[in-house]
Amino acid sequence: MMGNSHTSANGLPNMVAALVRAAWPGRTVEAVEAPTWMFLQQRASDPASLALLRSTPWRFVVLQAQEYSSSGLFDYPIDGAVALVRESRAVGALPILFPEWPRAEIPETQRIYDLHLSIARVAPACVPPIPQAWDLARVRLPDIELHAPDGNHARAPGSLLAAMVITATMTGVSPGLFPAIEGVGVDAGVQARLRSVAAETVTVYAPRTGCPGDAVGP
């Protein structure tokens, strides 16, 4: 997984690994996080990141931290993200673009999601509907705090919800079939409620819209 603090916070890569193990029993699963937090535009020319990407025939590469304008008034380049998607394909991996959840009280879900779909139109990649899952959770589960106090980063339930949607994108398994996982700072009851939201979201918003030609399965 290549990203910044949104990827690292609450151990999201390990959440994804645990959920993939549950979705695909008997598979050996390891999540590896690339060194240093940076935007994808920077990472595309970072020697350490490229060396890691080229070091192994990864099954999936998750790319987070496409820079975007918080005001919506400016455009940032996407060529770094496009290059990383293509590098991922070159090693046989399925690239997954990770659109971040919207900031608290800011209606930016569609803008964030569309930005990532625009990358996938240039270089095919899956785009999990993480922002939409957060929007639905905030309506259906208002008692569960997803945002950290800064209104930008996630608390553990928010990271877990994102991990559920990412895992569904990888495996094709509905989040409604995931078991509760331990050691993530979210109790089993809350996990069940988050699974319901994640399952509904991936039914409404196809996670593989940007990568329809890629096979689903172990």
Protein backbone atom coordinates (compact mmCIF):
# COMPACT_ATOMS: atom_id res chain seq x y z
CA MET A 1 0.00 0.00 0.00
CA MET A 2 1.36 3.38 -1.00
CA GLY A 3 -0.04 6.48 0.65
CA ASN A 4 0.25 8.89 3.52
CA SER A 5 -1.13 9.19 7.05
CA HIS A 6 -4.63 8.20 5.89
CA THR A 7 -3.24 4.79 4.95
CA SER A 8 -1.08 4.42 8.06
CA ALA A 9 -3.57 5.58 10.68
CA ASN A 10 -5.13 2.87 12.83
CA GLY A 11 -3.19 0.15 11.03
CA LEU A 12 -5.45 0.14 7.97
CA PRO A 13 -3.10 -2.12 5.93
CA ASN A 14 -3.31 -4.79 8.62
CA MET A 15 -7.10 -4.43 8.69
CA VAL A 16 -7.18 -5.14 4.96
CA ALA A 17 -4.87 -8.13 5.35
CA ALA A 18 -7.03 -9.62 8.11
CA LEU A 19 -10.19 -9.19 6.06
CA VAL A 20 -8.63 -10.72 2.93
CA ARG A 21 -7.53 -13.73 4.99
CA ALA A 22 -11.13 -14.11 6.16
CA ALA A 23 -12.53 -13.70 2.64
CA TRP A 24 -10.03 -16.13 1.13
CA PRO A 25 -9.39 -18.82 3.75
CA GLY A 26 -6.15 -20.71 3.36
CA ARG A 27 -4.36 -17.93 1.51
CA THR A 28 -1.16 -16.44 2.86
CA VAL A 29 -1.68 -12.68 3.02
CA GLU A 30 0.79 -9.96 3.90
CA ALA A 31 0.24 -6.22 3.69
CA VAL A 32 3.32 -4.10 3.01
CA GLU A 33 3.28 -0.33 3.40
CA ALA A 34 5.68 1.72 1.31
CA PRO A 35 8.20 3.86 3.18
CA THR A 36 7.52 7.51 3.93
CA TRP A 37 4.28 9.43 3.49
CA MET A 38 3.98 11.29 0.21
CA PHE A 39 1.55 12.23 -2.53
CA LEU A 40 1.36 9.94 -5.55
CA GLN A 41 2.93 12.60 -7.74
CA GLN A 42 6.03 12.47 -5.54
CA ARG A 43 5.97 8.73 -5.11
CA ALA A 44 6.05 8.08 -8.84
CA SER A 45 9.65 9.33 -8.91
CA ASP A 46 10.74 8.08 -5.49
CA PRO A 47 13.51 5.48 -5.90
CA ALA A 48 12.66 3.54 -2.73
CA SER A 49 8.97 3.31 -3.63
CA LEU A 50 9.69 2.20 -7.18
CA ALA A 51 12.21 -0.38 -5.97
CA LEU A 52 9.60 -1.83 -3.60
CA LEU A 53 6.95 -1.87 -6.30
CA ARG A 54 9.25 -3.69 -8.71
CA SER A 55 10.63 -6.12 -6.14
CA THR A 56 7.77 -8.63 -6.05
CA PRO A 57 4.90 -9.83 -8.24
CA TRP A 58 2.30 -8.25 -5.95
CA ARG A 59 -1.33 -9.39 -6.19
CA PHE A 60 -2.68 -5.90 -5.46
CA VAL A 61 -1.21 -2.41 -5.18
CA VAL A 62 -3.30 0.16 -3.31
CA LEU A 63 -2.51 3.76 -4.22
CA GLN A 64 -3.67 6.54 -1.89
CA ALA A 65 -2.77 10.23 -1.68
CA GLN A 66 -3.73 11.74 -4.99
CA GLU A 67 -3.45 15.43 -4.26
CA TYR A 68 -6.59 17.48 -4.80
CA SER A 69 -7.69 21.04 -4.22
CA SER A 70 -9.48 21.44 -0.90
CA SER A 71 -11.35 24.42 -2.37
CA GLY A 72 -12.11 22.73 -5.66
CA LEU A 73 -10.66 25.70 -7.53
CA PHE A 74 -7.40 24.15 -8.70
CA ASP A 75 -6.31 21.04 -10.55
CA TYR A 76 -3.34 18.91 -9.56
CA PRO A 77 -1.51 16.62 -11.97
CA ILE A 78 -2.53 12.98 -12.19
CA ASP A 79 0.40 11.74 -14.27
CA GLY A 80 2.18 10.39 -11.18
CA ALA A 81 -0.85 8.29 -10.27
CA VAL A 82 -1.19 7.12 -13.87
CA ALA A 83 2.47 6.09 -13.91
CA LEU A 84 2.09 4.11 -10.67
CA VAL A 85 -0.99 2.33 -11.99
CA ARG A 86 0.99 1.31 -15.05
CA GLU A 87 3.98 0.24 -12.95
CA SER A 88 1.61 -1.90 -10.88
CA ARG A 89 0.24 -3.54 -14.00
CA ALA A 90 3.78 -4.19 -15.20
CA VAL A 91 4.49 -6.43 -12.19
CA GLY A 92 1.18 -8.27 -12.58
CA ALA A 93 -0.68 -6.49 -9.79
CA LEU A 94 -4.24 -5.21 -9.81
CA PRO A 95 -4.01 -1.48 -9.07
CA ILE A 96 -6.56 -0.04 -6.67
CA LEU A 97 -6.94 3.72 -6.34
CA PHE A 98 -7.95 4.70 -2.79
CA PRO A 99 -10.24 7.75 -2.83
CA GLU A 100 -10.21 9.28 0.63
CA TRP A 101 -13.33 9.91 2.67
CA PRO A 102 -14.69 13.47 2.67
CA ARG A 103 -13.62 15.84 5.39
CA ALA A 104 -16.15 16.45 8.14
CA GLU A 105 -19.10 18.60 7.06
CA ILE A 106 -17.65 19.18 3.58
CA PRO A 107 -19.68 17.78 0.64
CA GLU A 108 -16.76 16.64 -1.50
CA THR A 109 -17.52 12.94 -2.01
CA GLN A 110 -18.38 13.15 -5.69
CA ARG A 111 -15.43 15.39 -6.50
CA ILE A 112 -12.96 13.03 -4.82
CA TYR A 113 -14.50 9.95 -6.41
CA ASP A 114 -14.66 11.50 -9.88
CA LEU A 115 -11.02 12.54 -9.64
CA HIS A 116 -9.98 8.94 -9.07
CA LEU A 117 -12.25 7.68 -11.85
CA SER A 118 -10.55 10.18 -14.17
CA ILE A 119 -7.23 8.49 -13.42
CA ALA A 120 -8.76 5.06 -14.06
CA ARG A 121 -10.04 6.23 -17.44
CA VAL A 122 -6.44 6.92 -18.47
CA ALA A 123 -4.94 3.83 -16.83
CA PRO A 124 -7.50 1.21 -15.74
CA ALA A 125 -7.64 0.72 -11.97
CA CYS A 126 -10.30 -0.23 -9.46
CA VAL A 127 -11.86 2.63 -7.49
CA PRO A 128 -13.53 1.46 -4.26
CA PRO A 129 -16.46 3.67 -3.21
CA ILE A 130 -14.96 4.63 0.14
CA PRO A 131 -16.33 8.20 0.24
CA GLN A 132 -19.86 6.92 -0.45
CA ALA A 133 -19.55 4.33 2.33
CA TRP A 134 -18.61 7.07 4.77
CA ASP A 135 -21.53 9.22 3.65
CA LEU A 136 -23.95 6.34 4.15
CA ALA A 137 -22.48 5.47 7.54
CA ARG A 138 -22.82 9.04 8.75
CA VAL A 139 -26.55 8.89 7.89
CA ARG A 140 -27.29 5.35 9.09
CA LEU A 141 -24.88 5.19 12.02
CA PRO A 142 -24.66 8.72 13.44
CA ASP A 143 -23.59 7.42 16.84
CA ILE A 144 -20.37 5.94 15.41
CA GLU A 145 -17.62 8.54 15.10
CA LEU A 146 -15.69 8.03 11.90
CA HIS A 147 -13.59 11.20 11.85
CA ALA A 148 -10.72 11.95 14.20
CA PRO A 149 -10.94 15.28 16.05
CA ASP A 150 -9.15 17.08 13.19
CA GLY A 151 -12.09 16.35 10.89
CA ASN A 152 -9.74 14.92 8.28
CA HIS A 153 -8.20 11.69 9.50
CA ALA A 154 -10.14 8.61 10.57
CA ARG A 155 -10.84 7.02 13.89
CA ALA A 156 -10.54 3.23 13.97
CA PRO A 157 -14.15 2.61 12.83
CA GLY A 158 -13.63 4.89 9.83
CA SER A 159 -10.43 3.13 8.82
CA LEU A 160 -12.12 -0.24 9.22
CA LEU A 161 -15.02 0.85 7.01
CA ALA A 162 -12.53 1.88 4.32
CA ALA A 163 -10.71 -1.44 4.73
CA MET A 164 -13.97 -3.35 4.25
CA VAL A 165 -14.67 -1.57 0.97
CA ILE A 166 -11.09 -2.08 -0.23
CA THR A 167 -11.26 -5.79 0.63
CA ALA A 168 -14.56 -6.20 -1.19
CA THR A 169 -12.95 -4.56 -4.21
CA MET A 170 -10.01 -6.96 -4.06
CA THR A 171 -11.88 -10.19 -3.43
CA GLY A 172 -15.37 -9.73 -4.83
CA VAL A 173 -16.71 -10.98 -1.49
CA SER A 174 -19.52 -8.94 0.05
CA PRO A 175 -18.56 -7.22 3.32
CA GLY A 176 -21.74 -8.70 4.75
CA LEU A 177 -19.94 -12.05 4.77
CA PHE A 178 -16.85 -10.85 6.62
CA PRO A 179 -16.41 -12.01 10.22
CA ALA A 180 -15.49 -9.71 13.07
CA ILE A 181 -11.72 -9.30 13.30
CA GLU A 182 -9.73 -8.79 16.46
CA GLY A 183 -7.14 -6.24 17.41
CA VAL A 184 -8.51 -3.31 15.41
CA GLY A 185 -9.98 -1.22 18.22
CA VAL A 186 -13.58 -1.71 17.07
CA ASP A 187 -15.94 -4.00 18.95
CA ALA A 188 -17.85 -6.79 17.22
CA GLY A 189 -21.20 -5.03 17.40
CA VAL A 190 -19.90 -1.91 15.69
CA GLN A 191 -18.11 -4.04 13.10
CA ALA A 192 -21.40 -5.74 12.23
CA ARG A 193 -23.08 -2.38 11.65
CA LEU A 194 -20.18 -1.17 9.52
CA ARG A 195 -20.30 -4.37 7.47
CA SER A 196 -23.94 -3.70 6.67
CA VAL A 197 -23.12 -0.21 5.39
CA ALA A 198 -20.13 -1.44 3.39
CA ALA A 199 -22.18 -4.23 1.82
CA GLU A 200 -24.93 -1.83 0.76
CA THR A 201 -22.41 0.62 -0.65
CA VAL A 202 -20.62 -1.87 -2.89
CA THR A 203 -23.98 -3.05 -4.19
CA VAL A 204 -24.96 0.46 -5.26
CA TYR A 205 -21.50 1.63 -6.41
CA ALA A 206 -19.59 -1.08 -8.27
CA PRO A 207 -16.03 -1.18 -6.91
CA ARG A 208 -14.71 -2.40 -10.25
CA THR A 209 -16.13 0.37 -12.39
CA GLY A 210 -12.59 1.44 -13.28
CA CYS A 211 -11.28 -2.10 -13.87
CA PRO A 212 -14.13 -4.12 -15.41
CA GLY A 213 -11.83 -6.37 -17.40
CA ASP A 214 -9.95 -7.77 -14.42
CA ALA A 215 -10.76 -11.20 -13.04
CA VAL A 216 -12.22 -11.54 -9.55
CA GLY A 217 -11.03 -14.29 -7.24
CA PRO A 218 -7.97 -15.71 -5.48
